[in-house]
Structures are given as C-alpha cells and as structure tokens.
Amino acid sequence: MSFDKDPKKTLEEDDEFEDFPVDTWPDSETLRETSNVQTNLWQEDWDDVEVDDDFTKELQAELEKRQQ
Amino acid sequence: MSNPLNQFFQELHNGNDTVLSIDIAANGQLIANLQNHLQNTQDDMMSSLVEKAKLHNGSWTRYNILVVSFLKFCRDVDPWSLWESFDLVFDYYQSLSNCLLNDSYPLESLVPLFKLTTDIVIPLAARLDENHEALGTRKHQFLAHVSSIISKVFNSVKPKFEEISSRFEDLPEKQKVLLYVSNRLNNIYMRIDSSSSCANIFKNVKPKSTIQRFSQFPIREQIEYRYLLGRYYLLNHRVSNAFHQLNRCFEMLASQQTVTPALRRNMHRVLNYLIPAGILFGKVPSMQMVAQVSPELARSYTPLIHIVCEGNLAAFHCWLAEHETSLRARRLLLLLLEKMPMLLYRNLVRRVVLLVAFPQNLNKISYQAVENAIRISLGPPDRLARLPIIYRTIHAPENVGNVLETLVTLTFLKANCFPLSGQCVFRKTANIRDIFPNINEKLVILFPLNNEDSWLDE
Amino acid sequence: PAAAAAPPLPSDVRPPHILQKTLDYIVENIIQQLPDCESFLWDRMRSIRQDFTYQNYFGPEAIDCNERIVRIHLLILHIMAKSDVEYSRQQELEQLHKALITLSEIYDEVRLNGGFCPNEAEFRAYSLLSRIRDPEYDKMIQDLPENIFRDDKVQLAICFRRIISNSNYSERGYIRTENCMNLYARFFQLIQSPEIPFLMSSFLEVYVNEVRFYAVKSLSHSINRKHKPIPMSYLEQTLLFNNDEEIRNFCKYYSIDINGDGVLLTSLEHHSHILPDTKPLKQSYLLCVDGKLQMTSLVQLINSGSSNDIASPLLESK
C-alpha cells in the first residue's frame, strides 16, 4: 500500500490474498510451535518509547509557566 | 478414429470426472475434440445422448444436467475468450454445484472439480463486474451470483454427524474444502460490501467441521481465514479480537522459510490492518520490522507512533486528514478517530504527572493543569480551522473532567476524581507504573477474546 | 399488522402525485396541531409509505415524501417528549427507522444508476444517529462519496457517534468495544450550539437519558467512595436538566440516593441504563432545543431541502 495513491476501486481486490507457496509442514506439531515464533514486530509498550521533542518541551514550558 | 463423445462417456463410466473440467489449459484437447464432434448437435439431442449413456445408471438427474451443461460449454465456447462465453461457464458452474448439495450421491470426485472451477469463475465474475456499466448489469451482480452458488455448497456441508477424523487425508472431500469455501465466500462478501454476511460463515465453520483440530486444515487456508476474520472484527471495531487473529496470521506468514514476493505482498496486506489494530491495542510496532516488509507503511505510521506517544491531538488530527482517503477506503478512518484519542490522552496525562506532580512529590494533579495540557495538545484554534469538522469538534480543553473519568473508569489511570474541587488524586509513589499501568495488559483483561474462536488456537 | 391483511385493491392505492398532495396537506394543516394529532399523523404517514411500497414506486415523489416524513417524525419526537399527551415513542422510532432505511435503499439505487439525490447527506446523517452504536453505519458512511462524507451534517453526526461512544455502555446483545471515550459534557455543550440544526438536536434528545445515565455511572466509578454529595446545581449544569424535579425523578428511577447536600452518586448500583421489567424513563427534552424550534416555522422546517425532481430523469430511465 502506498497511502493516498490507491484508487478505491481496486482496493478490495488489492486487499485479497494472492496465492503464495507454503513450506511443507510435516505434522501438526511443527505448526503449534509457530505460536512461539518471535517476529519482533512488537516492542515493549508506550512507556518505553522515548520522546524528546518540541511538543514535550512546549508542554513542559507551558505547564511550568502556568504554575508560577 | 473413435468417437470422442463415446470415449468421454467411457471415462465418466470409469469414474474419471476430471474430464468434466472446463479448464482450457488442462482439458483443452478434449474440449476441442468435443467441439468439433458436437457442432451440429441440438440441445434436445444432447440431452438424449446423455440419458442414453446411463451414467450412474441414469439415477442421478443433476449429474446428467451437469454433463449436458459441460457438453454445451464444449460445443459453444469460444476457446480464445472465456469472457465471451460467460453464460456457458455460469450454467456449468451452477449445475456442478447442484451436484454437491445432496450427500447421498457419489459426489467425492466432483469436489476437486468444483474447487478448480471456482478458481476460474471468481476472477471471471470480478472482471465482468468491473465492466458492469458497459454490460448494463448491477454493480456486483456476477460476484453476488457466484457467492449465492458457493453459499449453497457451504450450507450443504452437514454439521457433525460423521466420525471425527484424526487425519485430514481421511476426511470426506467436502470437509476438506470447508475452509477453502469459507474463505472464497468471505472474500467475495468483503469485496461486494456485504461484510455482514461474513458473520454467518464464521459462526458455522466449526459446527460444520468434522476435523479434529483447526490446525489440520491446509496452512495457506488457515492463514487466509484468520486474515479475513481479523478484518471482519476490525470492521466491527472489536480491536482485541482483530489483533489476535491478524497477529497470528502475520506470525504464520513470517515463519515461512522461503520469502517469495507473493508472500511478502500478503504480509503487507496483513500489516495494513495489523498495525492500526496493534496500536489501538496498546502495542507499539517496531518500525524497523515493518520497513522490511513495506517501507511505505513504515513511513506512514512512524509519525503516528510519535504523535500517540506525545499525546499530540492536533498532530493526530492532521495525520488523519493527511491519510483520509486511504484510511477511509480501508474503513479505518472512523475507527482510529474514535479509539486513538484514549491512548493520546493517557500518554498526555501521564506526561503531566511526570512533569508537574512527580518533581514536587505531589500525589495529585489539578484539572486545570490537565486542561492546560489538552489546550496545548489541541494547538491554537486556527491550526485545525481548515480541516473537516470531524477533526476539530469532538475534543476540547473543557473535556478535561470527562477525559479523566474515562481513563479512571477503564483503569488506565489509577486515581480518584474530585470533580467539585477539580483534583485528580493518586497514591503516593515514585513509580509511574503504579499510576499508569501497561495499557495492553488492561485491555487484555477488559476485552477478552471471543470464546467461539478458541478452537482456532487449540 | 399489515402483513396479515389482504393486499389492497388497486383502486384503493393512491398514485404518487396524490400521495405527495396528501402530505402537502398534512404539512400545511395538521402538524400545527401537535401534540394532540400525533397518533393520527403516525397512521397517515405510515399509510402514505405503504401506498408507495404497494406500487413498488421509488421515484422522486417517494423520495420527497419519505424525506418529509422523517422530518415530521423528528419534530414529533421533540414535541411529544415535551408534552404530557400519551404516545408510543417506540412506534414513532420504528417508523422513523423504516423511512430512513427506505431512503438509504433508494439513494443507493439512484447512485448505482448514476443519479443524484440533493438531500441525501441530511438523511445519511440521520441514519448515522438512528443506530448510533452500530459500526455497520461507520462502514456505510466511509463507503459513500466524498461530497456526502464531507457534508456538515454528516460530519456532525460522525462526531456525536464518537462523543457518546463510551466503552462502559451496557445493554443486552450489545458488544462493548475498546477505547471509547465518554465525552458527555461535550454532548450537552454541542447540542446547545446553533451549529446543530433543530431536527438533528431533536433526534439527539432521544439519547439524553442514556447519556445522563452513563455520565452518572462514569462519575460514580471515578470518584472516591467517600466523596461528598454532588450538589444538584452541578448536575443541572453539566447534564442540562431543566429543573431539580427532573433530577429527583432521574435519581429515583435509578435508585440513587439524595440527601440535603445533594446527590450521593456512589449509591448507584445499576450498570445498564435499561432496567429489566421496568417501564423506561420518559424521554427528556432540552429547553435549548425547544428554543431552536421556536425560531422556525413548522412548514419551512418540514419542507426544507431541495426538490427531488432533479433525480427523476435518471430514475425513470431505468
């Protein structure tokens, strides 16, 4: 997907899975193990995301100013 | 040279139903021979030829109708253009599916044929629908017609009366294609704006299945099933369920050893929905990982991660406005408009506690401080003035009381509100996590997964 | 009731232009007699819609009549809430929903045929308010063309859906969803604003009781158990009660204690605004909405909007 470039008309089709080859899965045990696959897609949580930006600085300055 | 029609009947007598295939690539020789042979055969003549052949002792009327429709197809098809011959194809497909409805007939060998034909018919119907204006048909007429045919086959799969089978290979053919059929139907429903029809399919797969475990179905179909189920949940704003199915789907794709371009494109398709679902579910996607699959998605969502983390409402609404067309097309816009602000507020109020209360060792913050923070977060009024109403009407600094109450009632903020004195009081602690617990953990408790899906994970 | 009855004789079914005239007469002569004529109106409007259905006619007259009937139902909702005359709110809402569904179907059909209905956006906005918690409607509105989606009324209806979304809503058969805000104060702030037209405000009044209930629920769950009583004046201001008596009725209905200092919110024990085996609380009305009504003429209110004749050539070419 590229944002705002897809004409809506073909989007539904575009969102449909296309045929893809699958690795052979000898037995169901192998399958179960995939639930432990670490894809690393997700980080810890919001509180680990460091932000040090203009918005935070503005917030801090404003809050301090109004407290005086 | 022997009569190709007699040869054809002989094959059918021998139980070789593959000769009934309309797949020109695989069965073209036979179709061509029959076309030559049948050029001057009228419809009624054809019917009586089939009757005389006494296929299945002549006792299976629907089978005879199928064979006739196949022969008509052979006689009249333009081999260079299935497109021109779509009525022949649909007649044949209808007759074929009718044979599958009654399990007391020997339909096993027709099921693979049905699957194969479905793979030909759906793209054909989609192409016809794309040209509905020129053809003078309704917008989704052909796909809707195909879906009604497939859904009859789906409905004819009997709920559990057969022995539960431990091996996929031992299942009756209709059971083997149950997930395939469900996926085809759900895909069509999504495409023809009839996603509410998916509910009935998702509800009935398990009762109809005689398989021991979901994981015995072909893995490709399992993956697609979860993808469709996840998208369906997201359409219904059920974030935790959507996340679970889409994430599992993505994991299964990502665990494949051979990464082909098609596989990667499918991962991209899942991420289109999984990323927003994950963020709403209180998780933060790793943009390095996303970028490996799709640099565009990473580019689009990286700013959003920062915006949510900061609690920057003005920037959030600008981001939505910027991506409105594509989000709307995926029906994600209103979902995000409704459900993202909670996270922004949580992160914003958390920032206020860290900046104001903690340095002074206070165990409370004033509504006023939070209201100021919201005002800063919303930016100067003229910043959003040019955006559509939905981006500048819902949120206001005066919402401060309702914001804090909502966070507290959902246990995202462990505190008590004092609306009269305008204070929000929490316990004395130096650990911010005591006041703002992990959102995802809270959401997992508050919005448990649908029990009806638990068999997918057994 | 009509389902069991025999279909009418063709001679008894009125042609489209007569149905339109009938409605003209109702608008010019009958609606002024609300609230007393409510049941008469209900019956006449239903019969107009039925006559269109019998003929399977969906041309411009049908669009026009259904549109005006929706507006009349919306007007009735407010007038009846304010009056003491007995009426069935449930039946009013039912007919209103049916008329909206008919309109949506016609609009879809006209669009499929390349046509255009000038008032579609207004009624799509009402549809969004009619099933205010059904995600199916969010899907519907996102599917529609940009000029509908960007219409002011549609945009406002979308906002109200978000404002009262509320993850703590509870009703049998309803599935709660994640991260919904309960911005009830904003609801009452906006409904007072002149930006929200009367008919829309009147529809929103249908939700006032439940918005108040979930406001109280939200407060009672977020304040300290030992919090002092909340003064009546505080609730009057934030939840826009018209007077103390309304608050007392409300608290009595939901078994919320009141003492000399005010309302003891933490005594609330109900989780849903619907109490089993209990007659629902009478629908509320807001003085500010009544004020909006006073500023308009009824005939103009109902006959507002553009003529649907513009849609006709395309419809009839079918």
XYZ file of C-alpha atoms in Angstrom, chain B residues 132 138-139 193-196 235-241 280-281 324-325 327-329 331-335 337-343 345 388-396 398-399 402-406 408-410 412 415-420 443 446-447, chain C residues 109 112-113 134-139 141-147 149-156 158-163 165 167-168 175-186 189-190 215 217-219 221-225 227-231 234 318:
126
model
C -20.864 -3.542 -15.236
C -25.713 -4.226 -11.441
C -22.562 -3.239 -9.638
C -19.750 -4.527 0.512
C -21.702 -7.241 2.224
C -19.309 -7.961 5.055
C -22.203 -8.515 7.443
C -14.910 -3.644 10.718
C -16.922 -4.277 13.846
C -14.485 -2.217 15.931
C -13.533 -5.254 18.003
C -9.889 -4.443 18.409
C -8.590 -7.185 20.695
C -10.120 -9.952 18.583
C -5.150 0.600 19.347
C -4.477 -2.476 21.441
C -8.008 10.293 4.980
C -8.568 8.780 1.543
C -7.863 5.116 5.675
C -11.443 5.634 4.608
C -11.112 3.160 1.776
C -12.726 1.628 6.732
C -10.070 2.523 9.264
C -10.638 6.270 9.491
C -13.574 6.365 11.896
C -12.139 3.513 13.934
C -10.868 8.735 15.056
C -12.878 7.056 17.788
C -10.331 4.859 19.513
C -6.956 6.514 19.242
C -7.640 9.594 21.416
C -7.919 7.452 24.549
C -4.269 6.466 24.087
C -4.983 11.294 26.483
C -13.115 18.992 8.140
C -15.448 19.163 11.162
C -14.670 15.659 12.447
C -11.098 16.713 13.213
C -11.952 19.792 15.243
C -15.274 19.280 17.006
C -15.002 16.259 19.287
C -12.155 17.329 21.547
C -11.917 20.473 23.635
C -13.277 21.658 28.687
C -13.489 17.885 28.250
C -14.706 13.516 31.174
C -11.235 12.565 29.971
C -10.001 11.842 33.484
C -13.194 9.995 34.401
C -12.955 7.826 31.303
C -10.124 6.114 35.619
C -13.219 4.000 34.888
C -11.257 1.996 32.320
C -5.884 3.162 32.576
C -6.726 7.549 40.694
C -9.837 9.161 42.128
C -11.514 12.137 40.566
C -12.754 15.103 42.586
C -14.835 16.994 40.040
C -16.006 19.633 42.511
C -7.163 -4.155 27.530
C -11.216 -5.766 29.853
C -11.874 -7.168 26.390
C -30.201 2.568 -6.138
C -25.939 2.776 -8.860
C -27.800 4.205 -11.832
C -23.713 0.185 15.200
C -20.295 0.011 13.456
C -22.046 -1.075 10.266
C -23.074 2.579 9.818
C -19.479 3.758 10.098
C -18.646 1.376 7.302
C -20.637 6.315 5.552
C -16.979 5.630 4.733
C -18.113 3.862 1.565
C -20.087 6.861 0.315
C -18.600 9.502 -1.983
C -16.570 12.345 -0.555
C -19.262 15.018 -1.066
C -18.872 12.216 3.752
C -17.717 15.828 3.936
C -21.203 17.281 4.374
C -21.535 19.302 7.593
C -24.490 17.339 8.967
C -22.822 14.029 8.229
C -19.612 15.226 9.859
C -21.508 16.372 12.956
C -19.992 11.277 12.990
C -18.752 13.470 15.856
C -21.740 12.664 18.062
C -21.181 8.964 17.484
C -17.617 9.343 18.809
C -18.610 11.623 21.675
C -19.229 6.006 22.150
C -16.652 1.671 26.479
C -18.795 1.340 29.609
C -20.798 -5.905 22.396
C -18.675 -3.222 24.072
C -15.567 -2.169 22.183
C -12.177 -0.830 23.183
C -11.015 2.722 23.940
C -14.325 4.571 23.615
C -14.447 7.963 25.330
C -17.471 9.119 27.269
C -17.469 12.857 26.493
C -20.937 13.593 27.846
C -20.140 17.204 28.743
C -19.273 17.822 25.100
C -22.233 21.649 25.041
C -22.666 20.951 21.337
C -22.389 10.270 32.854
C -22.082 5.939 36.062
C -18.760 7.362 34.919
C -18.711 9.850 37.788
C -16.949 4.921 39.247
C -14.238 7.524 39.123
C -14.825 9.490 42.303
C -13.693 8.323 45.709
C -16.180 6.077 47.524
C -16.799 11.588 48.032
C -19.233 14.139 49.409
C -22.664 14.526 47.798
C -22.735 16.274 44.432
C -24.890 19.418 44.535
C -23.646 20.790 39.432
C -34.192 2.654 -15.657
